[in-house]
CSV table of C-alpha atoms in Angstrom, one decimal:
chain,number,residue,atom,x,y,z
A,158,MET,CA,77.5,-67.6,-11.6
A,159,ASN,CA,80.4,-68.7,-14.0
A,160,ILE,CA,80.9,-66.0,-16.6
A,161,LEU,CA,83.0,-66.5,-20.1
A,162,ILE,CA,83.8,-63.2,-21.7
A,163,VAL,CA,84.8,-63.2,-25.0
A,164,GLY,CA,87.4,-60.6,-25.4
A,165,ALA,CA,89.6,-58.8,-23.1
A,166,GLY,CA,89.6,-55.4,-24.9
A,167,GLY,CA,88.4,-52.1,-23.4
A,168,VAL,CA,84.8,-53.2,-23.0
A,169,GLY,CA,85.3,-57.0,-22.1
A,170,GLY,CA,88.3,-56.2,-20.1
A,171,TYR,CA,86.8,-53.3,-18.2
A,172,TYR,CA,83.6,-55.3,-17.1
A,173,GLY,CA,85.2,-58.5,-16.5
A,174,ALA,CA,87.5,-56.4,-14.0
A,175,VAL,CA,84.6,-54.8,-12.3
A,176,LEU,CA,82.9,-58.2,-11.9
A,177,MET,CA,86.1,-59.9,-10.5
A,178,LYS,CA,86.7,-57.1,-8.1
A,179,ALA,CA,83.3,-57.8,-6.7
A,180,GLY,CA,84.1,-61.7,-6.4
A,181,VAL,CA,82.3,-63.0,-9.5
A,182,ASN,CA,84.0,-66.0,-11.3
A,183,VAL,CA,85.1,-64.6,-14.8
A,184,SER,CA,87.3,-66.0,-17.3
A,185,PHE,CA,88.3,-64.7,-20.6
A,186,LEU,CA,88.3,-66.2,-24.3
A,187,VAL,CA,91.2,-64.2,-26.1
A,188,THR,CA,93.2,-64.0,-29.0
A,189,PRO,CA,96.6,-66.1,-29.4
A,190,ARG,CA,98.4,-62.7,-29.5
A,191,SER,CA,97.0,-61.9,-26.0
A,192,LEU,CA,97.1,-65.1,-24.4
A,193,PRO,CA,100.8,-65.2,-23.1
A,194,ILE,CA,100.5,-61.5,-22.0
A,195,LEU,CA,97.6,-62.3,-20.0
A,196,GLN,CA,99.0,-65.5,-18.6
A,197,SER,CA,102.2,-63.7,-17.5
A,198,LYS,CA,101.2,-60.5,-16.4
A,199,GLY,CA,97.3,-60.6,-16.0
A,200,LEU,CA,94.6,-58.0,-16.7
A,201,THR,CA,95.3,-54.5,-15.6
A,202,VAL,CA,92.9,-51.7,-15.4
A,203,LYS,CA,93.6,-48.2,-14.5
A,204,SER,CA,90.2,-46.4,-13.4
A,205,LYS,CA,89.8,-43.2,-11.7
A,206,GLY,CA,93.0,-43.3,-10.2
A,207,GLU,CA,92.9,-46.8,-9.2
A,208,VAL,CA,95.1,-49.7,-10.6
A,209,TRP,CA,93.6,-53.0,-10.5
A,210,ASN,CA,95.2,-56.1,-11.5
A,211,PHE,CA,94.0,-59.5,-11.9
A,212,LYS,CA,95.1,-63.4,-13.1
A,213,PRO,CA,91.9,-64.7,-14.4
A,214,PRO,CA,91.6,-67.9,-16.3
A,215,VAL,CA,92.3,-67.1,-19.9
A,216,SER,CA,92.4,-69.5,-23.0
A,217,THR,CA,92.1,-69.5,-26.8
A,218,ASN,CA,90.0,-72.6,-26.4
A,219,PRO,CA,86.8,-72.1,-24.2
A,220,GLU,CA,86.7,-75.8,-23.1
A,221,ASP,CA,89.7,-75.0,-21.1
A,222,LEU,CA,87.7,-72.7,-18.9
A,223,GLY,CA,85.1,-75.1,-17.7
A,224,PRO,CA,81.5,-74.8,-17.9
A,225,CYS,CA,79.8,-71.5,-18.0
A,226,ASP,CA,76.3,-70.0,-17.3
A,227,LEU,CA,76.7,-66.8,-19.2
A,228,ILE,CA,78.8,-65.8,-22.3
A,229,ILE,CA,79.6,-62.1,-22.8
A,230,ILE,CA,80.3,-61.1,-26.3
A,231,ALA,CA,82.7,-58.3,-26.1
A,232,VAL,CA,84.6,-58.3,-29.3
A,233,LYS,CA,84.4,-55.7,-32.0
A,234,ARG,CA,81.3,-56.4,-34.3
A,235,TYR,CA,83.5,-57.4,-37.1
A,236,ASP,CA,85.1,-60.3,-35.1
A,237,THR,CA,81.6,-61.5,-34.2
A,238,GLU,CA,81.5,-64.5,-36.8
A,239,LYS,CA,85.3,-65.6,-35.7
A,240,ALA,CA,83.9,-65.6,-32.0
A,241,LEU,CA,80.9,-67.4,-32.6
A,242,ASP,CA,82.9,-70.2,-34.4
A,243,THR,CA,85.2,-70.5,-31.1
A,244,ILE,CA,82.3,-71.0,-28.7
A,245,GLN,CA,80.2,-73.2,-30.5
A,246,SER,CA,81.3,-76.4,-28.8
A,247,VAL,CA,80.3,-74.7,-25.2
A,248,VAL,CA,77.0,-73.3,-26.1
A,249,SER,CA,73.9,-75.5,-24.8
A,250,LYS,CA,70.2,-74.8,-24.4
A,251,ASP,CA,70.9,-73.6,-21.0
A,252,THR,CA,73.7,-71.1,-21.7
A,253,MET,CA,72.8,-67.3,-21.8
A,254,ILE,CA,74.5,-65.2,-24.3
A,255,LEU,CA,74.7,-61.6,-23.7
A,256,THR,CA,76.2,-59.2,-26.3
A,257,ILE,CA,77.5,-55.7,-25.7
A,258,GLN,CA,78.7,-55.0,-28.7
A,259,ASN,CA,78.0,-51.8,-30.7
A,260,GLY,CA,75.7,-51.7,-33.6
A,261,ILE,CA,72.1,-53.0,-33.9
A,262,ASP,CA,72.2,-56.7,-35.5
A,263,GLY,CA,74.7,-58.6,-33.4
A,264,GLU,CA,71.8,-60.3,-31.5
A,265,GLU,CA,70.4,-61.5,-34.7
A,266,GLU,CA,73.8,-63.0,-35.9
A,267,ILE,CA,74.0,-64.9,-32.8
A,268,LEU,CA,70.4,-66.3,-33.3
A,269,HIS,CA,71.2,-67.2,-36.8
A,270,ARG,CA,74.0,-69.4,-35.7
A,271,PHE,CA,72.3,-70.6,-32.3
A,272,PRO,CA,68.5,-70.6,-33.1
A,273,ASP,CA,67.7,-72.1,-29.6
A,274,ALA,CA,70.3,-70.1,-27.4
A,275,ASN,CA,69.2,-67.8,-24.5
A,276,VAL,CA,70.1,-64.4,-26.1
A,277,LEU,CA,69.8,-61.0,-24.5
A,278,GLY,CA,70.7,-57.7,-25.7
A,279,GLY,CA,72.9,-55.5,-24.3
A,280,VAL,CA,74.2,-51.5,-24.6
A,281,ALA,CA,77.4,-50.7,-22.8
A,282,PHE,CA,77.9,-46.7,-22.3
A,283,LEU,CA,81.7,-46.8,-22.0
A,284,ALA,CA,84.6,-44.7,-22.6
A,285,SER,CA,87.8,-47.1,-22.5
A,286,LYS,CA,90.7,-48.1,-24.3
A,287,ILE,CA,93.6,-50.5,-24.6
A,288,GLU,CA,96.9,-48.8,-23.5
A,289,GLU,CA,98.8,-51.9,-24.8
A,290,PRO,CA,97.7,-55.6,-24.5
A,291,GLY,CA,96.7,-56.6,-21.1
A,292,ILE,CA,96.4,-53.0,-19.9
A,293,ILE,CA,92.9,-51.1,-20.1
A,294,SER,CA,92.5,-47.3,-19.5
A,295,HIS,CA,89.1,-46.3,-18.3
A,296,ILE,CA,88.3,-42.9,-19.2
A,297,GLY,CA,84.6,-42.3,-18.4
A,298,ALA,CA,81.2,-43.8,-18.1
A,299,GLY,CA,80.6,-47.6,-17.6
A,300,SER,CA,77.0,-48.1,-17.3
A,301,LEU,CA,75.0,-50.7,-18.9
A,302,GLY,CA,71.5,-51.4,-20.4
A,303,ILE,CA,70.3,-55.1,-20.6
A,304,GLY,CA,67.0,-56.5,-21.8
A,305,GLU,CA,64.9,-59.3,-23.6
A,306,LEU,CA,64.8,-58.9,-27.3
A,307,ASP,CA,60.8,-59.1,-27.2
A,308,GLY,CA,60.8,-56.6,-24.5
A,309,SER,CA,59.4,-58.8,-21.8
A,310,GLU,CA,60.7,-58.4,-18.1
A,311,SER,CA,62.3,-61.8,-17.5
A,312,GLU,CA,63.5,-63.4,-14.3
A,313,ARG,CA,66.9,-63.9,-16.2
A,314,ALA,CA,67.4,-60.5,-17.3
A,315,ARG,CA,66.4,-59.2,-13.8
A,316,SER,CA,69.1,-61.4,-12.4
A,317,LEU,CA,71.6,-60.2,-14.6
A,318,VAL,CA,70.7,-56.5,-14.2
A,319,ASP,CA,71.2,-57.5,-10.5
A,320,LEU,CA,74.4,-59.1,-10.7
A,321,PHE,CA,76.0,-56.2,-12.6
A,322,LYS,CA,74.5,-53.6,-10.2
A,323,ASN,CA,75.6,-55.6,-7.0
A,324,ALA,CA,79.5,-55.5,-8.9
A,325,GLY,CA,79.2,-51.6,-8.6
A,326,ILE,CA,78.1,-51.4,-12.4
A,327,PRO,CA,75.3,-48.8,-13.1
A,328,THR,CA,72.9,-51.1,-14.9
A,329,ARG,CA,69.3,-50.7,-15.9
A,330,LEU,CA,66.7,-53.1,-17.3
A,331,SER,CA,65.5,-52.0,-20.6
A,332,ARG,CA,62.1,-52.8,-21.9
A,333,ASN,CA,63.2,-51.7,-25.5
A,334,ILE,CA,66.7,-52.7,-25.9
A,335,TYR,CA,66.3,-52.2,-29.7
A,336,LYS,CA,65.5,-48.4,-28.9
A,337,THR,CA,68.4,-48.2,-26.7
A,338,LYS,CA,70.7,-49.7,-29.4
A,339,TRP,CA,69.3,-47.2,-31.9
A,340,GLU,CA,70.1,-44.2,-29.8
A,341,LYS,CA,73.7,-45.3,-29.0
A,342,LEU,CA,74.1,-46.1,-32.9
A,343,CYS,CA,73.1,-42.3,-33.3
A,344,TRP,CA,76.2,-41.4,-30.9
A,345,ASN,CA,78.6,-44.0,-32.6
A,346,SER,CA,77.4,-42.8,-36.4
A,347,VAL,CA,78.3,-39.3,-35.5
A,348,PHE,CA,81.5,-39.1,-33.4
A,349,ASN,CA,83.1,-42.2,-34.5
A,350,PRO,CA,83.4,-41.6,-38.4
A,351,LEU,CA,84.0,-37.9,-37.8
A,352,SER,CA,86.6,-38.4,-35.7
A,353,VAL,CA,88.4,-40.5,-38.3
A,354,ILE,CA,87.7,-37.9,-41.1
A,355,LEU,CA,88.9,-34.7,-38.9
A,356,ASN,CA,91.7,-37.0,-37.6
A,357,GLY,CA,91.9,-36.1,-34.2
A,358,PRO,CA,89.9,-36.1,-30.7
A,359,LEU,CA,86.4,-35.4,-30.0
A,360,ASP,CA,87.3,-31.7,-29.5
A,361,ASN,CA,87.7,-31.6,-33.2
A,362,ILE,CA,84.0,-32.1,-33.8
A,363,LEU,CA,82.8,-30.4,-30.8
A,364,ASP,CA,84.7,-26.9,-31.4
A,365,SER,CA,83.6,-27.1,-35.3
A,366,LYS,CA,80.2,-25.3,-36.2
A,367,ASP,CA,80.5,-27.4,-39.7
A,368,ALA,CA,81.2,-30.7,-38.2
A,369,LEU,CA,78.4,-30.3,-35.9
A,370,ASP,CA,75.9,-29.4,-39.0
A,371,VAL,CA,77.1,-32.4,-40.3
A,372,ALA,CA,76.4,-34.3,-36.9
A,373,TYR,CA,72.8,-33.0,-36.8
A,374,LYS,CA,72.3,-34.5,-40.5
A,375,ILE,CA,73.6,-37.8,-39.7
A,376,PHE,CA,71.4,-38.2,-36.7
A,377,GLU,CA,68.3,-36.8,-38.4
A,378,GLU,CA,68.5,-39.6,-41.0
A,379,ILE,CA,69.0,-42.2,-38.6
A,380,ARG,CA,66.0,-40.6,-36.6
A,381,LEU,CA,63.8,-41.0,-39.6
A,382,LEU,CA,64.8,-44.6,-40.5
A,383,ALA,CA,64.2,-45.8,-36.9
A,384,GLU,CA,61.0,-44.2,-37.2
A,385,LYS,CA,60.2,-46.0,-40.3
A,386,LYS,CA,61.1,-49.2,-38.4
A,387,GLY,CA,58.9,-48.4,-35.3
A,388,ILE,CA,61.6,-47.2,-33.0
A,389,SER,CA,60.7,-43.6,-31.9
A,390,ILE,CA,63.7,-41.4,-31.0
A,391,ASP,CA,63.5,-38.2,-29.4
A,392,SER,CA,64.4,-35.1,-31.8
A,393,GLY,CA,66.4,-33.7,-28.8
A,394,LEU,CA,68.9,-36.6,-28.4
A,395,MET,CA,71.6,-35.3,-30.3
A,396,ASP,CA,71.6,-32.1,-28.5
A,397,GLU,CA,72.1,-34.4,-25.2
A,398,GLN,CA,74.6,-36.4,-26.8
A,399,ILE,CA,76.8,-33.5,-27.5
A,400,ASN,CA,76.3,-32.1,-23.9
A,401,VAL,CA,77.4,-35.5,-22.5
A,402,THR,CA,80.2,-35.7,-25.0
A,403,GLN,CA,81.7,-32.4,-23.9
A,404,LYS,CA,82.9,-34.4,-20.9
A,405,LEU,CA,85.1,-36.6,-23.1
A,406,ARG,CA,87.3,-33.9,-24.5
A,407,GLY,CA,90.6,-35.1,-25.6
A,408,TYR,CA,89.1,-38.6,-26.1
A,409,HIS,CA,89.9,-40.5,-29.3
A,410,THR,CA,86.9,-42.9,-30.3
A,411,SER,CA,87.2,-46.4,-30.7
A,412,MET,CA,87.0,-46.2,-34.6
A,413,TYR,CA,89.7,-43.7,-34.5
A,414,GLU,CA,91.9,-45.9,-32.3
A,415,ASP,CA,91.3,-48.7,-34.7
A,416,PHE,CA,92.2,-46.5,-37.8
A,417,SER,CA,95.2,-45.1,-36.4
A,418,LYS,CA,96.6,-48.5,-35.7
A,419,GLY,CA,95.6,-49.9,-38.9
A,420,LYS,CA,93.1,-52.4,-37.8
A,421,PRO,CA,89.8,-52.7,-39.3
A,422,THR,CA,86.7,-50.5,-38.2
A,423,GLU,CA,83.1,-50.8,-37.6
A,424,ILE,CA,82.1,-48.4,-40.3
A,425,ASP,CA,79.9,-51.1,-42.0
A,426,TYR,CA,78.0,-51.4,-38.8
A,427,PHE,CA,77.2,-48.0,-38.2
A,428,ASN,CA,76.8,-45.4,-41.1
A,429,GLY,CA,77.1,-48.5,-43.4
A,430,TYR,CA,74.3,-50.4,-41.7
A,431,VAL,CA,72.1,-47.0,-41.8
A,432,CYS,CA,72.5,-47.0,-45.7
A,433,ARG,CA,71.7,-50.7,-46.4
A,434,GLU,CA,68.5,-50.3,-44.0
A,435,GLY,CA,67.6,-47.2,-45.8
A,436,VAL,CA,67.7,-48.8,-49.1
A,437,ARG,CA,65.6,-51.8,-47.6
A,438,SER,CA,63.1,-49.2,-46.0
A,439,ASN,CA,63.0,-46.6,-48.6
A,440,VAL,CA,64.8,-43.9,-46.7
A,441,ALA,CA,67.1,-41.6,-48.2
A,442,THR,CA,70.6,-41.6,-46.1
A,443,PRO,CA,73.1,-39.2,-48.5
A,444,VAL,CA,74.8,-37.9,-45.8
A,445,ASN,CA,75.5,-41.4,-44.0
A,446,TYR,CA,76.5,-42.5,-47.5
A,447,THR,CA,78.9,-39.7,-48.1
A,448,VAL,CA,80.7,-40.3,-44.4
A,449,THR,CA,80.7,-44.1,-44.8
A,450,SER,CA,82.7,-43.6,-48.5
A,451,LEU,CA,85.0,-40.8,-46.9
A,452,VAL,CA,86.0,-43.0,-44.0
A,453,LYS,CA,86.5,-46.1,-46.2
A,454,ALA,CA,88.2,-43.7,-48.8
A,455,ILE,CA,90.8,-42.4,-45.9
A,456,ILE,CA,91.5,-45.9,-44.6
A,457,PHE,CA,92.2,-47.0,-48.1
A,458,ARG,CA,94.6,-44.1,-48.6
A,459,HIS,CA,96.0,-44.8,-45.1
A,460,LYS,CA,96.9,-48.3,-45.9
A,461,THR,CA,98.1,-47.6,-49.2
A,462,ALA,CA,100.6,-44.7,-48.3
A,463,GLY,CA,101.9,-46.8,-45.2
């Protein structure tokens, strides 16, 4: 199988490297800024004391990279529209598209652009970051959930799960990928914005009773909204996520990394999404609204002060 990964950052770069390590044909669609670095130095991943380096085919034009069977969208959610513009010329009725982005509605945006595309949903559970362009640091986790949007167990979904599993990536076939996405949204909507508000690593949240009180309130609003949409989230999920997050002490979230580097953040696709859907579904989300507003105010102040 020939795989084109859109984005060679912390997510796309890591999974692409693991696939290449297993002998899978992988190429990357990258930005003009990253292109010369990846062409000259290749892609390096630091993981569990190992260092992998590959020189995969890279380009800013997908037509340079030959035909592909699977396109993996691994850019930040706010870059989706630009990514879809770029891949338009290589998407055919036979092309599978798998998004492993954050948020709930990425697949919806892809289908709006490519109504006849073979789109599958994916959720990445991964802690990684870009040390510098072309160098990815894998901090922890790395599993995937993959599933059809209608919850069916298709041959193509099973074949993708097997592909990743055979490459050494813990992967499960999800029969309710939207539930999986909502569960990850709970983590993202708690730890990402609070890390920006508290200006530091996850420890700042985990060690503060007041911050954890806010975390549970954020979660409860999301749980009730999901329930209104027919998605059942266990009331004990936040306890589980806090326990798992204890293993990531010292880690800075992706939103904090973006904020500290002056990049856009995914706040509108996390808590902002919750607020918009809350209005549509008549579910009150005052804590998520406050968190969204605070993050945007902090970003504005950071930009104007810098």
